[in-house]
Coordinates of C-alpha atoms and ligand atoms in Angstrom, one line a residue:
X1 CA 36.8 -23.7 13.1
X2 CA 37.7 -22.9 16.9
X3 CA 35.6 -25.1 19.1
X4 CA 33.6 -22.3 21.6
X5 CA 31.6 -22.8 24.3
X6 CA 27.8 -21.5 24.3
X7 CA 24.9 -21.5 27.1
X8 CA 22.9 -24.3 27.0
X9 CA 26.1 -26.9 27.3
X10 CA 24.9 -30.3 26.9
X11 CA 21.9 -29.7 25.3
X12 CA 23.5 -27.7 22.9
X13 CA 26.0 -30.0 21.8
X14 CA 23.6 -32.5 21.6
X15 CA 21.9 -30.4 19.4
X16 CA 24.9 -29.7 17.2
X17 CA 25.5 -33.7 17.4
X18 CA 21.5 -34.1 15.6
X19 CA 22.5 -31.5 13.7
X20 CA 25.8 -33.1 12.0
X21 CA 24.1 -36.3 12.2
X22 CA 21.2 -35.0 10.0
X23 CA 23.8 -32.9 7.7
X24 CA 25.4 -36.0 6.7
X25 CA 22.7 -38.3 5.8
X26 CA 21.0 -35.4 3.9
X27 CA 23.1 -33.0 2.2
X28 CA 23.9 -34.6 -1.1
X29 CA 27.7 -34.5 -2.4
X30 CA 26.3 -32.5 -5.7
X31 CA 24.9 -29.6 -3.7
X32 CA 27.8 -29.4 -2.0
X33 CA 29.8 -25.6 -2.8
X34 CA 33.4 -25.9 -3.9
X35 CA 35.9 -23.9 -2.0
X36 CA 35.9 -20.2 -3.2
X37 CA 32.4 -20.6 -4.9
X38 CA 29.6 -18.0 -4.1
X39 CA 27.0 -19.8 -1.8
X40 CA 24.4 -17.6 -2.7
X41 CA 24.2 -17.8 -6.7
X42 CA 21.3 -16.1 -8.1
X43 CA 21.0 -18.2 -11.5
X44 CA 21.6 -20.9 -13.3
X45 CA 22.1 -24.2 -12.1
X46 CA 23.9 -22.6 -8.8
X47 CA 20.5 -20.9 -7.9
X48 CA 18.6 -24.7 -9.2
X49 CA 20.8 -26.2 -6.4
X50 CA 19.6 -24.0 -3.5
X51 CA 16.3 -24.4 -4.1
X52 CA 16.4 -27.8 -4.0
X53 CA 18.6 -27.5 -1.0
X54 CA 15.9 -25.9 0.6
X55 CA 13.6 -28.2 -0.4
X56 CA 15.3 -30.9 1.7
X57 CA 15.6 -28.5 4.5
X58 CA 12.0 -28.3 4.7
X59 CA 11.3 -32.3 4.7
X60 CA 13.4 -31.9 7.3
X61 CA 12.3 -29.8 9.6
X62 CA 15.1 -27.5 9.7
X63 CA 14.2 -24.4 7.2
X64 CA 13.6 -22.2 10.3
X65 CA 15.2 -23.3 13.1
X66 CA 14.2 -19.7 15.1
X67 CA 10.4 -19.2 13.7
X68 CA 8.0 -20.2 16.3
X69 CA 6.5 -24.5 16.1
X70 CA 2.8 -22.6 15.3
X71 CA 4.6 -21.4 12.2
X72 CA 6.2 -24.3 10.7
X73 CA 9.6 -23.5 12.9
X74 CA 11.6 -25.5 14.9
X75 CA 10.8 -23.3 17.8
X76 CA 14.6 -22.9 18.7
X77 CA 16.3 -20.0 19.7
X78 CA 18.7 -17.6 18.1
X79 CA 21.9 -19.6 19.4
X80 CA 20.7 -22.7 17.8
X81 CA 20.2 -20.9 14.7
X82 CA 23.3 -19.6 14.8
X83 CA 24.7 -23.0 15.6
X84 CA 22.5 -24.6 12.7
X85 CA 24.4 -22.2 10.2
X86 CA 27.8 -22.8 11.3
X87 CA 27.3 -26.7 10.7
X88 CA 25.7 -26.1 7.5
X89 CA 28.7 -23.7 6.7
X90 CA 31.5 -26.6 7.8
X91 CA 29.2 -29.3 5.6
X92 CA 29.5 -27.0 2.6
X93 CA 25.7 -26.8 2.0
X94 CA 24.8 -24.0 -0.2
X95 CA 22.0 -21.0 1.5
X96 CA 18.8 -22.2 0.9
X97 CA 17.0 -19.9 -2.4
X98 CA 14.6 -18.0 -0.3
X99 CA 17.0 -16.2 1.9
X100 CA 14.9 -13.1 1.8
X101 CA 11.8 -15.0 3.1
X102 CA 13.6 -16.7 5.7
X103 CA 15.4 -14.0 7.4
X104 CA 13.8 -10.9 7.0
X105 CA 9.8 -11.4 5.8
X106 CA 8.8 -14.7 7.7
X107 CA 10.2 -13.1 11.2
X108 CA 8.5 -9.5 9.9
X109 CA 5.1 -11.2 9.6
X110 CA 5.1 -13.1 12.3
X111 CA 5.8 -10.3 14.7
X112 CA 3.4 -7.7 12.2
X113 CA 1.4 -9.3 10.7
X114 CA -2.5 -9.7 10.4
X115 CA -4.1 -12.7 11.1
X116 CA -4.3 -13.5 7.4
X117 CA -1.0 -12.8 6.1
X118 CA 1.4 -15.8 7.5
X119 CA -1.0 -17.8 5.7
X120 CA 2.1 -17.3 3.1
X121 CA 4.8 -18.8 6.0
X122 CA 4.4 -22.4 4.3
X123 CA 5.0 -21.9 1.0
X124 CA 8.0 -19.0 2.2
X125 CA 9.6 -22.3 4.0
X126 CA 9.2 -24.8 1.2
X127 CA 10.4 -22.5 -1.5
X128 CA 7.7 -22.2 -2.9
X129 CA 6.8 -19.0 -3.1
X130 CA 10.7 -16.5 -3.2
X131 CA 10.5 -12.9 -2.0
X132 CA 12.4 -9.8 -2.0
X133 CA 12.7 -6.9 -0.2
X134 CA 12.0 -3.5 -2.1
X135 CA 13.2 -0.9 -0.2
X136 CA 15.7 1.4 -1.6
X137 CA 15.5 3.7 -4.4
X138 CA 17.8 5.9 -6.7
X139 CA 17.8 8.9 -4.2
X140 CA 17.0 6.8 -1.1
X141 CA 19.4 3.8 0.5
X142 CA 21.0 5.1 3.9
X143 CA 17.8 7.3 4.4
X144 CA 14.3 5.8 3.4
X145 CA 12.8 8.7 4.8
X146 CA 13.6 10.3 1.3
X147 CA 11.6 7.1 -0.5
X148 CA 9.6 8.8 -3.0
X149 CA 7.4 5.4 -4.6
X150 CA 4.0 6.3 -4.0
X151 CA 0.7 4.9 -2.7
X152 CA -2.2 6.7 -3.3
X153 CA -6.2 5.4 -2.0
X154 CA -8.0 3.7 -4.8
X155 CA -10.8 1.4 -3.9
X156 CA -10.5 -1.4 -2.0
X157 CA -6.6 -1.0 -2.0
X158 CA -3.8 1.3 -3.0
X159 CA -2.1 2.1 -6.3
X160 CA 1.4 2.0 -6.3
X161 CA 3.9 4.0 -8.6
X162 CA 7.4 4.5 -8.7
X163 CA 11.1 3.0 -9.2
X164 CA 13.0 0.4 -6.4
X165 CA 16.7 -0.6 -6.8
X166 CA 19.3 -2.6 -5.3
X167 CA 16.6 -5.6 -4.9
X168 CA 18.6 -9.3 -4.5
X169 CA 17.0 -11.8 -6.1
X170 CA 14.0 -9.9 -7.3
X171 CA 14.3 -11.5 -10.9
X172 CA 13.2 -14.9 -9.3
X173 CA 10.6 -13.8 -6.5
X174 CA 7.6 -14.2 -6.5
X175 CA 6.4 -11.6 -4.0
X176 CA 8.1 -8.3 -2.7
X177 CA 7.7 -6.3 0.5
X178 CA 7.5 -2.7 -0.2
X179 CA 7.6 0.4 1.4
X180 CA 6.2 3.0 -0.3
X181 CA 4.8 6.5 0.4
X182 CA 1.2 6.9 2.0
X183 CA 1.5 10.4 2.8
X184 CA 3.8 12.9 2.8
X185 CA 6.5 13.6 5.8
X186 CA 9.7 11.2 6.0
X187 CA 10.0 7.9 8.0
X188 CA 6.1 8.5 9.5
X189 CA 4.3 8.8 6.1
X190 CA 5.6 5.1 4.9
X191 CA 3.7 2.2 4.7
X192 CA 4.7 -1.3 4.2
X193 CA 3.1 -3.4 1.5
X194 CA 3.1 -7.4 0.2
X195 CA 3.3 -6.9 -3.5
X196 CA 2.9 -9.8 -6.0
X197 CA 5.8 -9.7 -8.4
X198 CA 3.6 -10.8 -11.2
X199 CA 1.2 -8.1 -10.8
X200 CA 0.3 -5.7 -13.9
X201 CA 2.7 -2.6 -13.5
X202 CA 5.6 -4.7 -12.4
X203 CA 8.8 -4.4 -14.6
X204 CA 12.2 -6.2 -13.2
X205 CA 15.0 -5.4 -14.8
X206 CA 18.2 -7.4 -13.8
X207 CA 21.5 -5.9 -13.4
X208 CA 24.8 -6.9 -14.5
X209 CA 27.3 -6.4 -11.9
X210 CA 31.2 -6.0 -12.5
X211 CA 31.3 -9.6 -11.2
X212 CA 29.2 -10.9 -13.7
X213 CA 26.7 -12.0 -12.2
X214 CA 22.9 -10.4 -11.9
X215 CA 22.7 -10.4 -8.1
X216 CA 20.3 -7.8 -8.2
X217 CA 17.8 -6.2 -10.0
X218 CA 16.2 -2.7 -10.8
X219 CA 12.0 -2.7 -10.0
X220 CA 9.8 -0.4 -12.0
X221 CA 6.2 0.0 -10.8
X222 CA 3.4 1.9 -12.2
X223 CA -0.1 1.8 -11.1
X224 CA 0.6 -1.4 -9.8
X225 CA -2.8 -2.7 -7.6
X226 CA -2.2 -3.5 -4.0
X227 CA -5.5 -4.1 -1.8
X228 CA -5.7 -3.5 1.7
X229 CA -5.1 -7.2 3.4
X230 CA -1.8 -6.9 1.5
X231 CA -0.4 -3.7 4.1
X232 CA 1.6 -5.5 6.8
X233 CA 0.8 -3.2 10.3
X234 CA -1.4 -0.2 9.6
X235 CA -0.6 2.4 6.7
X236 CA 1.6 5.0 8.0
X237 CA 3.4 2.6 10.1
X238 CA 5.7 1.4 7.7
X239 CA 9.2 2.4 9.1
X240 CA 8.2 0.6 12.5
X241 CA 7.6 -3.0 10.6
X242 CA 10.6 -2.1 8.2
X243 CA 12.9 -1.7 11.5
X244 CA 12.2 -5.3 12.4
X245 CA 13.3 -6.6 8.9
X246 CA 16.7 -4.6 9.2
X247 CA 16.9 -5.5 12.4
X248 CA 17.3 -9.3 11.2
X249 CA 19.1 -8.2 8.0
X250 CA 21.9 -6.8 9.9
X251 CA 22.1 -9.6 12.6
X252 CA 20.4 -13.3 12.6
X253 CA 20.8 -13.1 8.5
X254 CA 24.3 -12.3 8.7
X255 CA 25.1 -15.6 10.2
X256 CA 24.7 -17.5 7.5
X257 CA 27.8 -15.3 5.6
X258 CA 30.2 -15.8 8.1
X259 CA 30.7 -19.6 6.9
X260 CA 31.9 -18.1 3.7
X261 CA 34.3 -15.7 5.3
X262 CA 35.6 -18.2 7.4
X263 CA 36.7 -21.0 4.5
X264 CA 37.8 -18.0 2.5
X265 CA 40.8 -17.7 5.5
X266 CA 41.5 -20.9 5.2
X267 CA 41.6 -20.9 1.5
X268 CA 44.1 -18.1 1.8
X269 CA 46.0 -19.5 4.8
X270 CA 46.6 -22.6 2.3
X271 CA 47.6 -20.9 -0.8
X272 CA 50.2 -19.4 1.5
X273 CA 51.5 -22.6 1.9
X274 CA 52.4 -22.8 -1.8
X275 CA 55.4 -20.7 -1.7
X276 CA 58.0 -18.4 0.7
X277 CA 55.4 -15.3 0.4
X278 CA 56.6 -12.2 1.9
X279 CA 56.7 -11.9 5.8
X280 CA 54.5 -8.9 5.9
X281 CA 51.5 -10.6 3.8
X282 CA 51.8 -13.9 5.6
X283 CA 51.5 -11.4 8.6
X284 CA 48.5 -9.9 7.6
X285 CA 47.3 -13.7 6.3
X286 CA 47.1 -14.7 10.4
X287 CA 45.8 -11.4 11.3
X288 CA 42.9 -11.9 9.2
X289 CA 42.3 -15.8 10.0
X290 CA 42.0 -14.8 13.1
X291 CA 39.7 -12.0 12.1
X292 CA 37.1 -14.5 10.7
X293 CA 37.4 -16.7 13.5
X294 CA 36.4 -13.9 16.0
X295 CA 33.1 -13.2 13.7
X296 CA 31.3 -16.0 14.7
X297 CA 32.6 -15.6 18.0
X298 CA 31.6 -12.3 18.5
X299 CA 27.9 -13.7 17.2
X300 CA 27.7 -16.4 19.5
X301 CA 28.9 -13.5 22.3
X302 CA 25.6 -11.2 21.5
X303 CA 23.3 -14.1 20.7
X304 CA 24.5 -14.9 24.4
X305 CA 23.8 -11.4 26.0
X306 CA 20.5 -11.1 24.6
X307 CA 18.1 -10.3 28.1
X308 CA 15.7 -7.6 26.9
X309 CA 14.3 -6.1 23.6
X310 CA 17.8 -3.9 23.1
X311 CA 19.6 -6.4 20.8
X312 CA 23.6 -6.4 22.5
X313 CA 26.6 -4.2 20.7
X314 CA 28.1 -7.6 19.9
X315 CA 25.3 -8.4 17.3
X316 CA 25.3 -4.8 15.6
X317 CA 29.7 -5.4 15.7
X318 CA 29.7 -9.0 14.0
X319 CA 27.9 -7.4 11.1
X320 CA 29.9 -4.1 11.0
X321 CA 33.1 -6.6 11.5
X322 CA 31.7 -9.1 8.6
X323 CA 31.6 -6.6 5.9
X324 CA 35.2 -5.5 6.5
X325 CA 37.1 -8.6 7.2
X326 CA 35.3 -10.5 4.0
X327 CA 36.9 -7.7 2.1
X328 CA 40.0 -7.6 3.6
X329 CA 40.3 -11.3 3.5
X330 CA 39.6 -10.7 -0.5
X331 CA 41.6 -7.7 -0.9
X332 CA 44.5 -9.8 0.2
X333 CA 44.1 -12.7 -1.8
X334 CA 44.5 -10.2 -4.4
X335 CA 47.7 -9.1 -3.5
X336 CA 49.4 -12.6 -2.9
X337 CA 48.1 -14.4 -6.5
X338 CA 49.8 -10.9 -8.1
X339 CA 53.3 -11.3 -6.6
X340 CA 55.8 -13.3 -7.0
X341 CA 56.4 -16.6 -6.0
X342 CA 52.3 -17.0 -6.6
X343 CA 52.0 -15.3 -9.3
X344 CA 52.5 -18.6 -11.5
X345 CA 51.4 -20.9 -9.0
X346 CA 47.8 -20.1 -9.3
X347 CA 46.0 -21.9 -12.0
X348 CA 43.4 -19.5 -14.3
X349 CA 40.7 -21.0 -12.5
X350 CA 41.6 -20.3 -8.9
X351 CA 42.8 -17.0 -10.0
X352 CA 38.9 -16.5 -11.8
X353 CA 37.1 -17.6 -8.1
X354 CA 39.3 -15.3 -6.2
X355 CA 39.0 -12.5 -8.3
X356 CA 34.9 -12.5 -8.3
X357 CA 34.6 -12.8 -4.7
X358 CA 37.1 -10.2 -4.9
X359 CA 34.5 -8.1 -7.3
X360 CA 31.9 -9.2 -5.0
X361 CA 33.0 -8.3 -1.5
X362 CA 32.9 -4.3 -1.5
X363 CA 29.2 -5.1 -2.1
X364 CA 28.8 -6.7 1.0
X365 CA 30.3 -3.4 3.3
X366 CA 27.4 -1.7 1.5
X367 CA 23.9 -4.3 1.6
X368 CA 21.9 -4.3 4.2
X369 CA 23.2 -0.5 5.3
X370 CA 26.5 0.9 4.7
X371 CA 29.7 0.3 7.6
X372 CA 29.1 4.4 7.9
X373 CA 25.3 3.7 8.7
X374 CA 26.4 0.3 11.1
X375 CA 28.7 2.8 13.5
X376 CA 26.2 5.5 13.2
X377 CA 23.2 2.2 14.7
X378 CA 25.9 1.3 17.5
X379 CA 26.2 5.6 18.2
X380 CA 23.1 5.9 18.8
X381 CA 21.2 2.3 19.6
X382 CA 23.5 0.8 21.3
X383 CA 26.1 3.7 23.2
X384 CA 23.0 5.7 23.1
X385 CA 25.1 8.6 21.8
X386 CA 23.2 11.9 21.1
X387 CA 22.7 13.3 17.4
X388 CA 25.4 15.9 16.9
Ligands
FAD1 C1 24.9 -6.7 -2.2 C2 23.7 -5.7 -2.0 C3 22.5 -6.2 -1.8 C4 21.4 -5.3 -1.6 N1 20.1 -5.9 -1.5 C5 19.1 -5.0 -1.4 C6 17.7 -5.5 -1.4 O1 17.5 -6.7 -1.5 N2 16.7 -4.7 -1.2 C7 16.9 -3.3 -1.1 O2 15.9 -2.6 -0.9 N3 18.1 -2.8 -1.1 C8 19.2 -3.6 -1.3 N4 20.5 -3.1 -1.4 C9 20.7 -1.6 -1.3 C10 21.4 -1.2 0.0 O3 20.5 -1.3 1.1 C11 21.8 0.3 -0.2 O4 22.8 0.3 -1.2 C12 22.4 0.8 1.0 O5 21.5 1.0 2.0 C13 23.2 2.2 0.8 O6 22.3 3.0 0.1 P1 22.8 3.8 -1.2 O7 23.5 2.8 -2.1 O8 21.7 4.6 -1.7 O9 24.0 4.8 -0.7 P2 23.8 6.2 0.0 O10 22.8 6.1 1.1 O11 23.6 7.2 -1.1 O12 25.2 6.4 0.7 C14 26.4 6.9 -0.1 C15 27.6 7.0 0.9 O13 27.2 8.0 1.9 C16 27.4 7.4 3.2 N5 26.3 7.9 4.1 C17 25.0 8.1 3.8 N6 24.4 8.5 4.9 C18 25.3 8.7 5.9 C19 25.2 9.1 7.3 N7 24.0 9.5 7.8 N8 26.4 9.1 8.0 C20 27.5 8.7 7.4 N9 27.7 8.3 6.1 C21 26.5 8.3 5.4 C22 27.2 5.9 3.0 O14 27.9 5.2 4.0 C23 27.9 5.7 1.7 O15 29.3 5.6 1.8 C24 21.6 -4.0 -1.6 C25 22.9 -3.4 -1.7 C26 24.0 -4.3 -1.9 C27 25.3 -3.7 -2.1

């Protein structure tokens, strides 16, 4: 990785130096990922590994570097969590199991929550307790103004029917937030829920992907009880509290990905090594090493820039940029292990790891809201383009 300077200078990098200090007293050789593995396995003995991973993390003090001390945080900022995942990247460590609590629910309570409900923060941090989010549906991804699941009044609380898809991890959690309807309308008649997974009325269905793995899972819920201390914000406002979770889901949580993106450049950058490949691929080979560097550089740039609520373009740009340069990274790899001189150079192993990440990475130009939908967020949030 490019050395890069950040503000905060000496304190930073002694920060990074407690950081690396910490990594390599604590991060056991077995949890480390092999090159080309998926650090975000959702079962098995891959997913057994991260939770114990994050079971360190949390003797340690480091599970959320950004959450506020009062929390269970480290009270750090966004550079030093930034910072935090790039070392954990370079050490190998796999992401901690509750990504979902970590990235998107604990910052969403904090900032929404009542008085009561961060009562769950400890248990988010120590793994205790996984979460999902469940908030797209068959007929509503891009635009959650067409969610259809529906609450309706029942006393003391809310009963909840309908079906969620697309929800990672959801097989394992052990809570969900949901947004649901509350009244009729589009993004004004939501409301955002805390749902227990093991509630009566909740069916999870895991889904095979053409990767093979079950990343994700369908959610079937009927008449499922939800009382009233459980609605994060007040009912009706469930789009403004959902904003804050995509917020983090297309920025701070992307950090943690570019790691992968990153050692999958270098991966490739090696195999090239192996034999006289074609000028054009080795061409495209630096172009997209470079690429990769530039993501986490472009982070570090809007992390930087942040002075007021508007989060900078750079943040919306490293997520828009992620999505396409895994791929492309990926969609290469593809074509150099299928020619000629590579073609029998690559054992069926390697050939087996690049091809699911392969599987996996037009996944990731589509999770946490489409490339189409990131331009459409910089049009309008950031370049403050009109609506045509
Ligand atoms: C790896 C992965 C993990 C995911 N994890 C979760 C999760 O944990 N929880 C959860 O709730 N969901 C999750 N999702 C679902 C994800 O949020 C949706 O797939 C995504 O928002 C797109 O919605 P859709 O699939 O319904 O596509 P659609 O919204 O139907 O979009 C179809 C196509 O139309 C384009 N399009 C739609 N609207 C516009 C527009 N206004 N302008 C331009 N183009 C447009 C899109 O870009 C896309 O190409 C995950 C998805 C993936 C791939």
């Amino acid at each position: 990785m490019l050395p890069v300077e950040l503000p905060g200078g000496s304190q930073l990098t002694a920060f990074r130096t407690e950081i690396r200090d910490w990594l390599a007293l604590n991060l056991p050789a077995d949890l480390k990922v092999p090159p080309l593995r998926d650090p975000t396995g959702a079962s098995g003995a891959e997913f057994t590994k991260r939770l114990r991973w994050q079971s360190i993390l949390h003797t340690g003090g480091w599970a959320a570097v950004h959450w506020p001390t009062e929390y269970g945080g480290r009270g750090a900022g966004l550079v030093e969590h930034a910072v935090f995942l790039a070392e954990c990247a370079e050490a190998h460590a796999p992401e901690p199991a509750n990504v979902i609590g970590l990235s998107m629910v604990g910052p969403t309570l904090i900032e929404h929550g009542t008085k009561a409900q961060p009562a769950c923060l400890p248990l988010i941090l120590s793994g205790e307790q996984m979460w999902c989010q469940l908030y797209s549906e068959p007929d509503a991804g891009s635009d959650l103004g067409m969610i259809r699941t529906a609450a309706t009044r029942v006393n003391g609380g809310w009963s909840v029917s309908g079906q969620k898809i697309w929800c990672s991890w959801a097989a394992v959690a052990d809570r969900g937030m949901l947004l649901a309807r509350s009244a009729p309308g589009r993004l004004d008649g939501l409301t955002c829920f805390l749902i227990d997974m093991h509630a009566p009325g909740v069916d999870v269905r895991p889904m095979r992907q053409i990767s093979g793995d079950e990343h994700f899972c369908e959610v079937f819920l009927d008449e499922v009880y939800v009382p009233d201390s459980q609605v994060v914000g007040e009912p009706g406002a469930g789009w403004t509290v959902a904003t804050t979770t995509l917020t983090h889901e297309r920025t701070t949580a992307i950090f943690a990905r570019h790691g992968a993106t990153i050692d999958a450049a270098d991966q490739l950058a090696a195999l090239l090594e192996r034999g006289p490949v074609p000028e054009p691929l080795r061409d495209r080979a630096a172009r997209l090493w470079s690429d990769a560097q530039l993501l986490r550089l472009t982070a570090y740039r809007g992390l930087s820039e942040i002075r007021s609520d508007n989060l900078p373009a750079a943040l919306f740009i490293q997520r828009l940029a992620w999505g396409r340069t895994n791929k492309a990274v990926f969609d290469l790899a593809i074509d150099v292990i299928s020619e000629p001189p590579l073609l029998d150079q690559v054992s069926p192993d390697e050939r087996a790891d690049w091809n699911k990440l392969f599987l996996a990475s037009q996944g990731w130009t589509i999770g946490g809201g489409t490339s189409e939908i990131q331009r459409n967020m910089l049009a309008s949030r950031v370049l403050r383009m009109a609506r045509s």
